[in-house]
XYZ file of C-alpha atoms in Angstrom:
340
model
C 20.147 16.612 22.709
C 23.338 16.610 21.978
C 24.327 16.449 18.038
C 28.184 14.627 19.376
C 26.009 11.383 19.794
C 23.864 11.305 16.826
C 20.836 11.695 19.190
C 18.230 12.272 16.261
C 17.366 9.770 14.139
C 18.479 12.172 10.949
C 22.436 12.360 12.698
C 24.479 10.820 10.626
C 27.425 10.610 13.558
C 25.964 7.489 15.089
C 23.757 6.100 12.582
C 22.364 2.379 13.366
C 24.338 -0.792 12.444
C 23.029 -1.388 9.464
C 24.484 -2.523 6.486
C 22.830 -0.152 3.949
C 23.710 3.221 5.847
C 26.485 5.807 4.486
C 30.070 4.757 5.020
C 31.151 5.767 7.912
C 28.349 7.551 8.955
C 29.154 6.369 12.471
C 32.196 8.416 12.567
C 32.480 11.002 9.771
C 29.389 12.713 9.619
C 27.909 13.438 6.242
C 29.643 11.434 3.318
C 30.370 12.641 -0.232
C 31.517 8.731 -1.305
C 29.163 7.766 -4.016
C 27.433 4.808 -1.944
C 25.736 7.795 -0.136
C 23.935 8.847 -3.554
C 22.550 7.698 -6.685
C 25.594 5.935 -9.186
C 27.931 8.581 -10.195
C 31.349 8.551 -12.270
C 32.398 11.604 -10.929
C 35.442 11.767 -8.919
C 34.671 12.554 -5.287
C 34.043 15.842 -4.941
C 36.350 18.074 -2.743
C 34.575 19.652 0.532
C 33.635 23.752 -0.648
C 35.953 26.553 0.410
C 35.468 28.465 3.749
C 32.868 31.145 2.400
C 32.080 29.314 -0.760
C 27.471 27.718 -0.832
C 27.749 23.975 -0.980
C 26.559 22.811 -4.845
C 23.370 21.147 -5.304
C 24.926 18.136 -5.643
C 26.606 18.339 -2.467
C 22.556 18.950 -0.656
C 21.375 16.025 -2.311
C 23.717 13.716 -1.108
C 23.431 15.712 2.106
C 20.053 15.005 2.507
C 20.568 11.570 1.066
C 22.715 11.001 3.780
C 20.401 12.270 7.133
C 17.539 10.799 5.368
C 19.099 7.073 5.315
C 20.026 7.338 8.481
C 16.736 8.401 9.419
C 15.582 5.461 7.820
C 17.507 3.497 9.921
C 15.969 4.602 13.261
C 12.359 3.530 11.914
C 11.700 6.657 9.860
C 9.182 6.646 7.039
C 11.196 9.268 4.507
C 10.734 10.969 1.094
C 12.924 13.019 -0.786
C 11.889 17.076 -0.980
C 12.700 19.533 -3.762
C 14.222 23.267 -2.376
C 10.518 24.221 -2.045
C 9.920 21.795 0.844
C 6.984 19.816 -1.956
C 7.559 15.824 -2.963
C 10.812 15.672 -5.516
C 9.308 12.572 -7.531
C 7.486 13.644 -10.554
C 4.000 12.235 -10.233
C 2.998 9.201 -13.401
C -0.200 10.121 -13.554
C 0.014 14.250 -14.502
C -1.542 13.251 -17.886
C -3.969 10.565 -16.269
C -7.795 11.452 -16.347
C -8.337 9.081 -13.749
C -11.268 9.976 -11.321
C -9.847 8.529 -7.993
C -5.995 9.940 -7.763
C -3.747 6.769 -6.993
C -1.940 6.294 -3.756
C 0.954 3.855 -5.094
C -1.215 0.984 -5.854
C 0.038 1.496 -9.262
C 3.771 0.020 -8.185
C 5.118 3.525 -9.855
C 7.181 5.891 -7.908
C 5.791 9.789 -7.363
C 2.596 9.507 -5.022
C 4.161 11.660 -2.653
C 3.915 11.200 1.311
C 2.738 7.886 0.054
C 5.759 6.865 -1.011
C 7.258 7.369 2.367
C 9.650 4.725 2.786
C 11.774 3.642 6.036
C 13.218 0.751 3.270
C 17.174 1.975 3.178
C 17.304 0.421 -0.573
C 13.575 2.002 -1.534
C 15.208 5.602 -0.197
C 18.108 5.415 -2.241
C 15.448 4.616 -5.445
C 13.598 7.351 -4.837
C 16.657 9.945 -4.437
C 18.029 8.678 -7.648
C 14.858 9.265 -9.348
C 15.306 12.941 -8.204
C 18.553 14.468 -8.332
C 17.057 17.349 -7.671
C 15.956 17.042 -4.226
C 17.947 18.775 -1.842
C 15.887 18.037 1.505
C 13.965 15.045 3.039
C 10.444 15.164 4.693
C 9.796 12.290 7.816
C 5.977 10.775 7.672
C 4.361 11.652 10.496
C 1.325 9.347 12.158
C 3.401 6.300 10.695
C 4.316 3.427 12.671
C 6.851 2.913 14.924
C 6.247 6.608 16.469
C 3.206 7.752 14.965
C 5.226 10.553 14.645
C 3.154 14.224 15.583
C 4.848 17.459 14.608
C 4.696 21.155 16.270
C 5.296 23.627 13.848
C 6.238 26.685 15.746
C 6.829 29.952 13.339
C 7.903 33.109 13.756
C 7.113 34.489 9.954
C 4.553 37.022 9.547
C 4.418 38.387 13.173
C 3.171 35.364 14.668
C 5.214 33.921 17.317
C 4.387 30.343 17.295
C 6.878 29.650 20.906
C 5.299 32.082 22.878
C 1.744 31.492 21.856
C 1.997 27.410 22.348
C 3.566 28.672 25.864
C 0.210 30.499 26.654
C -1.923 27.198 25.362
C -0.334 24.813 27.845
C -0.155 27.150 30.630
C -4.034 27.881 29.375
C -4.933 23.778 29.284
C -2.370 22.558 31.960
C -0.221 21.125 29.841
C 2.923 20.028 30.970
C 5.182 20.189 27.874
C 8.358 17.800 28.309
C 11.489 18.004 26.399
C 11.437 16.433 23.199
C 13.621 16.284 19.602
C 13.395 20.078 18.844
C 14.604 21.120 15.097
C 15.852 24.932 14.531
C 14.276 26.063 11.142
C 15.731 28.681 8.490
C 13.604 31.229 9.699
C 14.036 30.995 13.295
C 10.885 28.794 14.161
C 11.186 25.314 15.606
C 9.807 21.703 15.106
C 8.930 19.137 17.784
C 8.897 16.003 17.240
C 6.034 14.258 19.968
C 5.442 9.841 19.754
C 1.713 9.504 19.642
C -0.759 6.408 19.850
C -1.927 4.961 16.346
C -5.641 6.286 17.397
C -6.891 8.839 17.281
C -5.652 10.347 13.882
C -4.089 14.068 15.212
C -4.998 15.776 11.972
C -2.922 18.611 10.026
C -3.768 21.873 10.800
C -2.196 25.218 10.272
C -2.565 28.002 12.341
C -5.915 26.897 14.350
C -4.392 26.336 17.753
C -2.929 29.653 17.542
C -0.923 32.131 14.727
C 2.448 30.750 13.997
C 1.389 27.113 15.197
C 0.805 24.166 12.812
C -0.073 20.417 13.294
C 1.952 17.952 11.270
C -0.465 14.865 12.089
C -1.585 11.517 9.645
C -0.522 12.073 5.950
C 1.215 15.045 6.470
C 5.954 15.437 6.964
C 8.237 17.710 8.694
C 11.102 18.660 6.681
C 14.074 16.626 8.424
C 17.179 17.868 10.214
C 20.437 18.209 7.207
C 18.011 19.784 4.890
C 18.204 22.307 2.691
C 15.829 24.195 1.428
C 15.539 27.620 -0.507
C 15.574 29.384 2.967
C 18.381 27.899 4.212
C 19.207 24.894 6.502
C 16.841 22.419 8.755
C 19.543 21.850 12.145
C 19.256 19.693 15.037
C 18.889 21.848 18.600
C 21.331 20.777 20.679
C 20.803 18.985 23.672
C 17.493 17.792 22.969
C 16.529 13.497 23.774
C 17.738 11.054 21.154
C 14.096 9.701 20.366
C 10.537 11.840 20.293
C 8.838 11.736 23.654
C 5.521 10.317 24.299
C 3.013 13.438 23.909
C 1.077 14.394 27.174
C -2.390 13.178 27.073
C -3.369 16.700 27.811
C -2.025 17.999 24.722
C -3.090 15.013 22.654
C -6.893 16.007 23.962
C -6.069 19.341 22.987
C -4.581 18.071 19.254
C -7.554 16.212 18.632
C -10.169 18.585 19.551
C -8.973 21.707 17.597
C -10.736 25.038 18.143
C -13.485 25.931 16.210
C -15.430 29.096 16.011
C -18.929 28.550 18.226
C -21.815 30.588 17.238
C -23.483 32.525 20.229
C -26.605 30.740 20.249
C -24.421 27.279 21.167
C -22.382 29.459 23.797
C -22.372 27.614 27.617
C -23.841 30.221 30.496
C -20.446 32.882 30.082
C -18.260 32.964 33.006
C -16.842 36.235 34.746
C -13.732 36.863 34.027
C -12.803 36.305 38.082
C -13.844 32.671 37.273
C -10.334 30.044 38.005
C -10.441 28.367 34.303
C -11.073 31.657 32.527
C -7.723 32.025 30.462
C -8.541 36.050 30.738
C -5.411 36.550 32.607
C -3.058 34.712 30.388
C -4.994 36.388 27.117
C -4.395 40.040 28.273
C -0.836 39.013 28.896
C 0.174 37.378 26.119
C -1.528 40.771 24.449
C 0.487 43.327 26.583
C 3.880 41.651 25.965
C 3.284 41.510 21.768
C 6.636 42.939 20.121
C 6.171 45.373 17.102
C 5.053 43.332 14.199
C 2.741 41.023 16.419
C 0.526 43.130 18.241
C -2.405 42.747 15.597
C -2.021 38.920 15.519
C -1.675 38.445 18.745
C -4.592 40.774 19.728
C -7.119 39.195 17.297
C -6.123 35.752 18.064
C -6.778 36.630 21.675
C -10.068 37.675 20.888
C -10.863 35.052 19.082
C -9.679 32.809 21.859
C -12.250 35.335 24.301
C -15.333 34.784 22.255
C -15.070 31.033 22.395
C -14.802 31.744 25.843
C -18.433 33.797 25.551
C -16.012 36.579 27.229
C -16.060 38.248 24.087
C -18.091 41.663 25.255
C -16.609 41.264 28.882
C -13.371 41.355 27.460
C -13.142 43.987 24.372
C -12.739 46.759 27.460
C -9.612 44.969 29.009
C -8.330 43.659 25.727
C -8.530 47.096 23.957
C -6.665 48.734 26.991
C -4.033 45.928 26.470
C -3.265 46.604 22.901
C -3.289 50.119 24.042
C -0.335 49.077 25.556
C 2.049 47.859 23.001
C 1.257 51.040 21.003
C -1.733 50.408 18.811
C -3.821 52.923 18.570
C -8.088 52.586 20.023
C -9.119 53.120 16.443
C -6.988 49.953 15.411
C -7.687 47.901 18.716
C -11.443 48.102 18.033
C -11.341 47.335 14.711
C -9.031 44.390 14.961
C -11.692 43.300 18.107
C -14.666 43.823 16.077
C -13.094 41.292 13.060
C -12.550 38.646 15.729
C -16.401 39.119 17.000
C -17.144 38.300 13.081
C -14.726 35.366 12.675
């Protein structure tokens, strides 16, 4: 999308017409006038030198800023600390009540139930945290029942490649949607689901380096900042999430689990169409150093649920012999997915 036309609902460029977003937000981008942030006597604060880290102040009315304009698109928001976690101090940290409390108290600090798209509620909740430095958007929330791909590439998982492999795997056709570059290199889309099902949360059981931001859980919003650096809006992405393909819904709401052999359909050959044996052994040959062991134990994983597990460990072994790993390793890292 492009980031010239405020096409996210977090751009402050061409923010809504509404009377409680940031001064010229429409025009200016970001503002540092004190109506963008809780009451201050400060002077207005000069923009940082060229090669000089913004203050905290400067991130909390930042974020104060992309989050009310978030708001203002339909956007259920909280404020986040540095650490990506709810800023508002809970009331009840001393409470020894039994059943924890969801905001039916009245109280501010129940976290993603405090999610607001109330312009006057989000500027309550950022003054009762200076602190925060980022915003988090509900997700499964009216109006878009919001549902968020997590795609990381931390830890030698490569989150892009492997959701790649799922749709080609499931026939998914993936369209483009709001896409948001993360500190680390990963990405979040942003998908418009149905209020029913629920998509739950879920990290890393479609795949390594994939997680499912579904009902109670937030993606950290574009003009963030965190302790790893900035949340940014990908260019040239739509102005609104897309509807998600029903394929990918069905495959969102009926995450992978292991199955135990004795549940296992009759096992098809690995010459059988649907058999995602091809795609597996690719996605296994083309790891990069740093991913081979994920990617080959995922794809075992993925071979077992299958029931290709013992057709497979031949082809998948000579695979990882491939990208460098040594039998010894490929065996072992087989066998653990044959356990899982």
């Amino acid at each position: 999308m492009d980031t010239t036309t405020g096409s996210h609902p977090s751009t402050p460029v061409d923010g809504p017409a509404h009377r409680s977003d940031p001064p010229n937000a429409a025009t200016s981008g970001p503002s540092t006038d004190s109506s963008a942030g809780p009451p201050t006597n400060r002077s207005p604060r000069r923009s940082p030198r060229p090669g000089h880290p913004y203050r905290r102040e400067d991130h909390h009315t930042t974020a104060l800023t992309h989050a009310l304009v978030a708001a203002g698109r339909g956007y259920a928001v909280i404020p986040l600390t540095r650490a990506k976690l709810p800023a508002v101090r809970s009331p009840h940290h001393a409470d020894q009540a039994t059943a924890p409390c969801r905001g039916a108290c009245g109280r501010l600090g129940h976290g993603i139930h405090d999610a607001t798209a109330d312009p006057l509620a989000v500027r309550r909740l950022f003054a009762a945290a200076p602190w925060a430095t980022a915003y988090g958007i509900a997700c499964g929330v009216p109006p878009y029942h919001l549902i968020g791909i997590d795609l990381d590439t931390k830890h030698g998982a490569d989150g892009l490649t492997a959701l790649r492999l799922l749709a080609e795997e499931h026939h998914v056709a993936l369209p483009p949607t709001v896409t948001v570059r993360t500190p680390s290199g990963g990405h979040h889309l942003y998908f418009s689901g149905p209020p029913s099902p629920p998509v739950p949360n879920s990290a890393g059981r479609l795949a390594p380096g994939i997680d499912i931001r579904g009902t109670g859980g937030y993606l950290v919003g574009p003009g963030s900042h965190t302790s790893r650096g900035a949340y940014t809006l990908t260019p040239g992405t739509p102005r609104t999430p897309t509807p998600a393909p029903p394929a990918l819904l069905h495959l969102l709401t009926h995450l992978p689990h292991t199955t135990h052999p004795h549940n296992l359909p009759p096992r098809p050959t690995l010459h059988t169409p649907s058999t995602p044996a091809p795609a597996l052994l690719r996605f296994v040959r083309t790891a990069p150093n740093g991913q081979r062991n994920a990617r080959l134990f995922w794809a075992a994983c993925r071979a077992h649920e299958s029931g290709l597990g013992q057709e497979m460990t031949t082809a998948l072994t000579t695979a990882a012999l491939h990208t460098g790993l040594t039998e010894r390793e490929a065996r072992a890292t087989i066998a653990s997915a044959a356990r899982r």
